[in-house]
Amino acid sequence: MESDDSWEEAVEERLELMPKKTSIQRAVDIKIVMIHKIIWFLRKMQIPVEKPMIEEKVDFHIDERLKEYVNSLKDIEEVDRVVMLFKLLILFGIPSRIYIVLGEEPKCFIESRLLGRIREHHGRYAGCVFSVDSCLRLKDQSYHFSKSTKQFSAARYVAEGLSKFGMDRKVSGGVDHFFDDLDKERMRKIPSSIEKMKRHPKFVVESMLRRDQCIYPKRPTFGLFRGEIIYSRENIVKLRTKEQFYKMGKDIGSSKPYRVVKKDEQETRLYAPWQTCDLVVEGFGESMYQDFFHPNFIPQGCVYINNKSARDVAYLLGFPYRICFQGFLKGMPINRGIFLEKRNLYVFSNFLFQYCRYLEMKEKNERGALGFKKWRFLIRNAAKYLKIRRGLGLK
């Protein structure tokens, strides 16, 4: 064996948890990288730490001693040092929250409640920022600590997605909610720039709405932004056309649209939700096919039956029915289920059950017959093969 191929020359390769810098193009790639970095950070928080002996009683002095203790440790990266400080603060009962900066290089910082007041951080970073408290509650803090607003939507999506996995639990030292009031106070501050107002999670002004949006009700208000009244983003209402409301099972009750949008010499009439009422369908239409985009499309005195054999049974029994049209898929119409009058439902359901059992038995018998046919073919070929071998004098 050559020396180059010896086991002594083998090198162990380890998979790095922090992904290397790559050129990210798609939005889905941005979200995947964010999730990867957050999981990498959360794994660091699972590493246990030893509680040092500190005789101080005041939280401010405890914080100073813990910083001295952490800074005295050698061969530790800065991120690990901050994570260790956060976990020690929680162990000593000091309410704290750690922030993750998802930049080119991982960074983090801490906000703590000392002497009855939270020591706030005022730095700004190029990447998105997330916070993790002692309960492992993940929140998107990019709006307050990020310089750029390009990835705000991706950060909000990642935070909402990871929170659904139920990561909330105690690290050690109890639960604190002191930072919830801090988040609310930060959200109450009126933004200073147009871009910040566009991305604000709670506030909005009418000039920044799309053509198919309006605000209703126009209360409460939260002050003025460059001469415009600030409203709650929760009160944004989407306007739709008559055809869009029709597919939602709504009928337009007003002849006057809420807004008319003109584009390329074409007018689009938009209506508000309060201008609509539930669609009511009275009986069957003349056509054999009837729209079914919403439960409101079920005719009065009828039921919807979603069974692939329902149409055949209704036809064999001579019951009136209508085929449900549910749209198009790749240019092909989607017809699924039928509408049937309720007065015929009892008889129809019994026959449908028996008809489905008949089809199952028929399919089972056909499979058995097909299998028997294959076995006969196999046995016939085997007999021919043995006959040829005997003719050749072979065993």
Coordinates of C-alpha atoms in Angstrom, one line a residue:
M1 CA 0.0 0.0 0.0
E2 CA 1.3 3.4 -0.9
S3 CA 1.9 6.0 1.8
D4 CA -0.6 8.3 0.2
D5 CA -3.3 5.7 0.6
S6 CA -2.6 4.8 4.2
W7 CA -5.1 5.3 7.0
E8 CA -2.7 7.6 8.8
E9 CA -3.1 10.1 6.0
A10 CA -7.0 10.1 6.2
V11 CA -8.6 13.4 7.2
E12 CA -12.0 13.6 8.9
E13 CA -14.3 16.0 7.1
R14 CA -17.1 17.6 9.2
L15 CA -20.2 19.2 7.9
E16 CA -20.4 22.9 9.0
L17 CA -23.8 23.9 10.4
M18 CA -23.3 27.5 9.3
P19 CA -23.8 27.6 5.5
K20 CA -21.1 29.2 3.4
K21 CA -21.8 32.4 1.5
T22 CA -23.5 31.8 -1.8
S23 CA -25.2 33.9 -4.4
I24 CA -28.9 33.8 -3.5
Q25 CA -31.4 34.5 -6.2
R26 CA -34.7 33.1 -5.3
A27 CA -36.9 34.1 -2.4
V28 CA -37.3 30.4 -1.3
D29 CA -33.5 30.2 -1.1
I30 CA -33.4 33.2 1.2
K31 CA -36.0 31.5 3.5
I32 CA -34.1 28.2 3.6
V33 CA -30.8 30.0 4.5
M34 CA -32.6 31.9 7.3
I35 CA -34.1 28.7 8.7
H36 CA -30.7 27.0 8.5
K37 CA -28.9 29.8 10.4
I38 CA -31.6 30.0 13.1
I39 CA -31.5 26.2 13.7
W40 CA -27.7 26.5 13.9
F41 CA -28.1 29.2 16.5
L42 CA -30.7 27.3 18.5
R43 CA -28.5 24.2 18.6
K44 CA -25.9 26.4 20.3
M45 CA -28.4 27.3 23.0
Q46 CA -29.0 23.6 23.8
I47 CA -25.4 23.3 25.1
P48 CA -25.5 23.2 28.9
V49 CA -23.5 25.7 31.0
E50 CA -22.3 25.6 34.5
K51 CA -23.5 28.2 37.0
P52 CA -20.6 30.1 38.5
M53 CA -20.5 31.1 42.2
I54 CA -21.5 34.8 42.5
E55 CA -22.3 36.3 45.9
E56 CA -23.8 39.5 44.5
K57 CA -27.5 40.2 45.2
V58 CA -28.3 43.1 42.9
D59 CA -29.0 42.2 39.3
F60 CA -26.8 45.0 38.0
H61 CA -23.8 43.7 39.8
I62 CA -24.6 40.1 38.8
D63 CA -24.6 41.2 35.2
E64 CA -21.2 42.8 35.6
R65 CA -19.7 39.7 37.2
L66 CA -21.2 37.4 34.6
K67 CA -19.7 39.5 31.8
E68 CA -16.3 39.3 33.6
Y69 CA -16.6 35.6 33.9
V70 CA -17.6 35.0 30.3
N71 CA -14.8 37.3 29.0
S72 CA -12.3 35.5 31.0
L73 CA -12.9 32.2 29.2
K74 CA -10.5 31.4 26.4
D75 CA -10.8 29.7 23.0
I76 CA -14.5 30.7 22.7
E77 CA -16.0 32.4 19.7
E78 CA -17.9 35.7 20.2
V79 CA -21.3 34.1 19.3
D80 CA -20.7 31.3 21.9
R81 CA -19.7 33.9 24.4
V82 CA -22.9 35.9 24.0
V83 CA -25.0 32.8 24.1
M84 CA -23.4 31.7 27.3
L85 CA -23.9 35.1 28.9
F86 CA -27.6 34.9 27.9
K87 CA -28.1 31.5 29.4
L88 CA -26.3 32.5 32.6
L89 CA -28.5 35.6 33.0
I90 CA -31.5 33.3 32.7
L91 CA -30.1 31.0 35.3
F92 CA -29.6 33.9 37.7
G93 CA -33.2 35.0 37.2
I94 CA -32.5 38.2 35.2
P95 CA -35.1 38.6 32.4
S96 CA -33.2 38.7 29.1
R97 CA -33.6 38.3 25.4
I98 CA -31.0 37.4 22.8
Y99 CA -31.1 38.7 19.3
I100 CA -29.7 36.9 16.2
V101 CA -28.3 38.9 13.3
L102 CA -28.4 36.9 10.1
G103 CA -25.7 38.7 8.2
E104 CA -22.7 37.4 6.3
E105 CA -21.1 36.6 9.7
P106 CA -23.2 35.5 12.6
K107 CA -23.7 38.1 15.3
C108 CA -25.9 38.4 18.4
F109 CA -26.6 40.8 21.2
I110 CA -28.6 40.8 24.5
E111 CA -31.2 43.1 26.0
S112 CA -31.7 42.6 29.8
R113 CA -33.9 44.0 32.5
L114 CA -31.7 45.5 35.1
L115 CA -32.8 47.6 38.1
G116 CA -36.4 47.5 36.9
R117 CA -35.6 48.8 33.4
I118 CA -34.8 47.1 30.2
R119 CA -31.4 48.1 28.8
E120 CA -32.2 48.7 25.1
H121 CA -29.9 48.1 22.2
H122 CA -29.9 50.8 19.5
G123 CA -27.6 49.3 16.8
R124 CA -28.6 48.7 13.2
Y125 CA -27.5 45.8 11.0
A126 CA -27.5 44.9 7.3
G127 CA -29.1 41.5 7.8
C128 CA -32.4 40.4 9.3
V129 CA -32.7 40.2 13.1
F130 CA -34.7 37.7 15.2
S131 CA -35.1 37.5 19.0
V132 CA -35.3 34.5 21.3
D133 CA -36.4 34.8 24.9
S134 CA -36.1 32.4 27.8
C135 CA -39.1 30.5 26.5
L136 CA -37.5 30.0 23.1
R137 CA -40.2 32.3 21.5
L138 CA -38.9 33.4 18.2
K139 CA -39.9 36.8 16.9
D140 CA -38.9 38.8 13.9
Q141 CA -37.2 42.1 15.0
S142 CA -35.9 43.1 11.5
Y143 CA -38.1 46.2 11.4
H144 CA -36.4 47.7 14.5
F145 CA -32.8 46.6 14.0
S146 CA -32.2 46.1 10.2
K147 CA -31.0 48.8 7.8
S148 CA -32.4 47.2 4.7
T149 CA -36.1 46.3 4.1
K150 CA -35.6 43.9 1.2
Q151 CA -36.0 40.7 3.2
F152 CA -38.7 41.8 5.6
S153 CA -41.4 39.6 4.1
A154 CA -39.1 36.6 4.1
A155 CA -38.1 37.2 7.7
R156 CA -41.8 37.5 8.8
Y157 CA -42.6 34.3 6.9
V158 CA -39.8 32.4 8.6
A159 CA -40.7 33.6 12.1
E160 CA -44.4 32.7 11.6
G161 CA -43.5 29.3 10.2
L162 CA -41.1 28.3 12.9
S163 CA -43.4 29.5 15.7
K164 CA -46.0 26.9 14.5
F165 CA -43.7 24.1 15.4
G166 CA -44.3 24.8 19.1
M167 CA -40.7 25.5 20.2
D168 CA -41.9 27.5 23.2
R169 CA -40.6 26.0 26.4
K170 CA -38.7 26.9 29.5
V171 CA -34.9 27.0 29.2
S172 CA -34.5 27.4 33.0
G173 CA -35.3 30.1 35.4
G174 CA -38.9 30.7 34.7
V175 CA -41.0 32.6 32.2
D176 CA -40.9 36.4 31.7
H177 CA -43.0 38.7 29.6
F178 CA -41.3 42.0 30.2
F179 CA -40.3 42.3 26.6
D180 CA -43.9 42.1 25.3
D181 CA -44.5 45.6 26.5
L182 CA -41.3 46.8 24.9
D183 CA -42.3 45.4 21.6
K184 CA -45.7 47.2 21.8
E185 CA -44.0 50.4 22.7
R186 CA -41.6 50.2 19.8
M187 CA -44.5 49.5 17.4
R188 CA -46.3 52.6 18.6
K189 CA -43.5 54.8 17.3
I190 CA -44.4 56.5 14.1
P191 CA -41.9 55.7 11.3
S192 CA -39.7 58.5 10.0
S193 CA -39.3 57.3 6.4
I194 CA -41.7 56.3 3.6
E195 CA -40.0 52.9 3.2
K196 CA -40.4 52.2 6.9
M197 CA -44.0 53.1 6.8
K198 CA -44.6 50.8 3.9
R199 CA -43.1 47.9 5.8
H200 CA -44.6 48.7 9.2
P201 CA -46.5 45.7 10.6
K202 CA -49.2 47.8 12.3
F203 CA -49.5 51.2 10.6
V204 CA -50.6 52.2 7.1
V205 CA -51.7 55.4 5.3
E206 CA -54.1 55.5 2.4
S207 CA -51.6 56.7 -0.2
M208 CA -49.6 53.5 0.2
L209 CA -52.6 51.2 -0.6
R210 CA -53.0 49.3 -3.9
R211 CA -55.9 50.1 -6.2
D212 CA -57.8 47.1 -5.0
Q213 CA -57.5 48.1 -1.3
C214 CA -59.3 50.4 1.1
I215 CA -59.5 51.0 4.8
Y216 CA -62.7 50.2 6.7
P217 CA -63.5 51.2 9.4
K218 CA -61.3 54.3 9.5
R219 CA -60.8 54.1 13.2
P220 CA -58.9 54.1 15.4
T221 CA -56.3 56.5 14.2
F222 CA -52.7 56.8 15.4
G223 CA -51.6 60.3 14.5
L224 CA -50.2 61.8 11.3
F225 CA -47.5 60.8 8.9
R226 CA -46.4 63.6 6.5
G227 CA -49.9 65.1 6.7
E228 CA -51.8 61.8 6.3
I229 CA -53.8 60.0 8.9
I230 CA -52.3 56.8 10.1
Y231 CA -54.7 53.8 10.3
S232 CA -54.4 50.2 11.5
R233 CA -53.1 47.7 8.9
E234 CA -55.6 45.2 10.2
N235 CA -58.4 47.4 8.8
I236 CA -57.2 47.0 5.2
V237 CA -60.1 45.6 3.1
K238 CA -59.5 44.0 -0.4
L239 CA -61.8 45.1 -3.2
R240 CA -62.9 42.6 -5.8
T241 CA -64.7 42.5 -9.1
K242 CA -68.2 41.1 -9.5
E243 CA -66.8 37.9 -11.0
Q244 CA -64.4 37.4 -8.1
F245 CA -67.1 37.8 -5.6
Y246 CA -69.3 35.4 -7.6
K247 CA -66.7 32.6 -7.2
M248 CA -66.7 33.3 -3.5
G249 CA -70.4 32.7 -3.3
K250 CA -71.4 36.3 -3.1
D251 CA -73.9 38.4 -5.1
I252 CA -73.5 42.2 -5.6
G253 CA -76.4 44.0 -3.9
S254 CA -75.4 47.5 -5.0
S255 CA -75.4 48.9 -8.5
K256 CA -72.8 51.5 -7.7
P257 CA -69.2 50.2 -7.4
Y258 CA -67.0 51.3 -4.5
R259 CA -64.2 52.2 -6.9
V260 CA -63.7 52.3 -10.7
V261 CA -60.1 51.7 -11.9
K262 CA -59.2 52.8 -15.4
K263 CA -56.3 51.2 -17.2
D264 CA -55.6 51.1 -21.0
E265 CA -59.0 52.6 -21.8
Q266 CA -60.7 49.8 -19.8
E267 CA -62.7 50.2 -16.6
T268 CA -62.7 47.7 -13.8
R269 CA -65.5 48.0 -11.3
L270 CA -64.5 47.1 -7.8
Y271 CA -66.8 46.3 -4.9
A272 CA -66.4 46.2 -1.2
P273 CA -67.4 43.2 1.0
W274 CA -70.3 45.1 2.6
Q275 CA -71.8 45.7 -0.8
T276 CA -72.4 41.9 -1.2
C277 CA -74.8 39.3 0.1
D278 CA -74.8 35.5 0.0
L279 CA -75.6 34.0 -3.3
V280 CA -78.9 32.1 -3.5
V281 CA -79.5 29.6 -6.2
E282 CA -83.1 28.5 -6.7
G283 CA -83.4 25.1 -8.3
F284 CA -81.7 23.6 -11.3
G285 CA -80.8 25.6 -14.4
E286 CA -81.6 24.7 -18.0
S287 CA -78.0 23.5 -18.6
M288 CA -76.9 20.0 -17.5
Y289 CA -73.8 21.7 -16.0
Q290 CA -74.0 24.0 -13.0
D291 CA -71.3 26.1 -11.3
F292 CA -70.0 25.0 -7.9
F293 CA -67.3 27.3 -6.6
H294 CA -68.7 27.7 -3.0
P295 CA -71.2 26.0 -0.7
N296 CA -73.6 28.9 -1.6
F297 CA -73.9 27.5 -5.1
I298 CA -75.9 24.5 -3.8
P299 CA -79.4 25.0 -5.1
Q300 CA -82.2 25.3 -2.5
G301 CA -83.7 22.0 -1.6
C302 CA -80.7 20.1 -3.0
V303 CA -77.5 18.5 -1.8
Y304 CA -74.0 18.1 -3.2
I305 CA -72.8 14.5 -3.6
N306 CA -69.1 14.0 -4.3
N307 CA -68.9 10.5 -5.7
K308 CA -67.5 9.4 -9.0
S309 CA -70.5 6.9 -9.4
A310 CA -73.2 9.4 -8.4
R311 CA -73.9 10.5 -12.0
D312 CA -74.4 6.9 -13.2
V313 CA -76.7 6.0 -10.3
A314 CA -78.8 9.2 -10.8
Y315 CA -79.1 8.5 -14.5
L316 CA -80.1 4.8 -14.0
L317 CA -82.7 5.8 -11.4
G318 CA -84.1 8.6 -13.6
F319 CA -83.6 11.3 -10.9
P320 CA -83.0 14.9 -12.0
Y321 CA -79.5 16.0 -11.3
R322 CA -76.9 18.5 -12.4
I323 CA -73.2 18.0 -13.0
C324 CA -71.0 20.3 -10.9
F325 CA -68.5 22.5 -12.8
Q326 CA -65.6 23.6 -10.6
G327 CA -63.3 25.4 -13.0
F328 CA -60.5 24.6 -15.4
L329 CA -57.2 22.8 -14.9
K330 CA -54.7 23.2 -17.7
G331 CA -57.4 24.2 -20.1
M332 CA -59.6 21.2 -19.2
P333 CA -62.9 21.6 -17.4
I334 CA -63.2 20.1 -13.9
N335 CA -66.5 18.4 -13.3
R336 CA -66.7 16.7 -9.9
G337 CA -69.9 15.5 -8.1
I338 CA -73.6 16.3 -8.7
F339 CA -76.5 18.3 -7.3
L340 CA -79.4 16.1 -6.3
E341 CA -82.8 17.0 -4.9
K342 CA -83.2 16.2 -1.2
R343 CA -86.5 14.3 -1.7
N344 CA -84.6 11.6 -3.6
L345 CA -81.6 11.4 -1.3
Y346 CA -82.8 8.4 0.8
V347 CA -83.4 6.1 -2.2
F348 CA -80.4 7.4 -4.0
S349 CA -78.0 6.8 -1.1
N350 CA -79.1 3.2 -0.8
F351 CA -78.7 2.5 -4.5
L352 CA -75.4 4.3 -4.5
F353 CA -74.1 2.1 -1.7
Q354 CA -75.1 -1.1 -3.4
Y355 CA -73.8 0.2 -6.8
C356 CA -70.4 1.0 -5.3
R357 CA -70.2 -2.5 -3.7
Y358 CA -71.1 -4.0 -7.0
L359 CA -68.3 -2.1 -8.8
E360 CA -65.8 -3.2 -6.1
M361 CA -66.8 -6.9 -6.5
K362 CA -66.7 -6.6 -10.2
E363 CA -63.2 -5.1 -10.1
K364 CA -62.1 -7.8 -7.6
N365 CA -63.4 -10.5 -9.9
E366 CA -61.7 -9.0 -12.9
R367 CA -58.4 -8.8 -11.1
G368 CA -58.9 -12.5 -10.0
A369 CA -59.7 -13.5 -13.6
L370 CA -56.7 -11.6 -14.9
G371 CA -54.4 -13.3 -12.3
F372 CA -55.8 -16.7 -13.2
K373 CA -55.2 -16.0 -16.9
K374 CA -51.6 -15.1 -16.2
W375 CA -51.1 -18.3 -14.2
R376 CA -52.6 -20.4 -17.0
F377 CA -50.2 -18.7 -19.5
L378 CA -47.3 -19.3 -17.2
I379 CA -48.2 -23.0 -16.6
R380 CA -48.7 -23.5 -20.4
N381 CA -45.3 -22.1 -21.1
A382 CA -43.7 -24.2 -18.4
A383 CA -45.3 -27.4 -19.8
K384 CA -44.0 -26.5 -23.3
Y385 CA -40.5 -25.9 -21.8
L386 CA -40.5 -29.3 -20.0
K387 CA -41.7 -31.1 -23.2
I388 CA -38.8 -29.6 -25.2
R389 CA -36.3 -30.6 -22.6
R390 CA -37.6 -34.2 -22.6
G391 CA -37.5 -34.2 -26.4
L392 CA -33.8 -33.3 -26.2
G393 CA -33.1 -36.0 -23.6
L394 CA -32.5 -33.5 -20.8
K395 CA -33.6 -34.0 -17.3

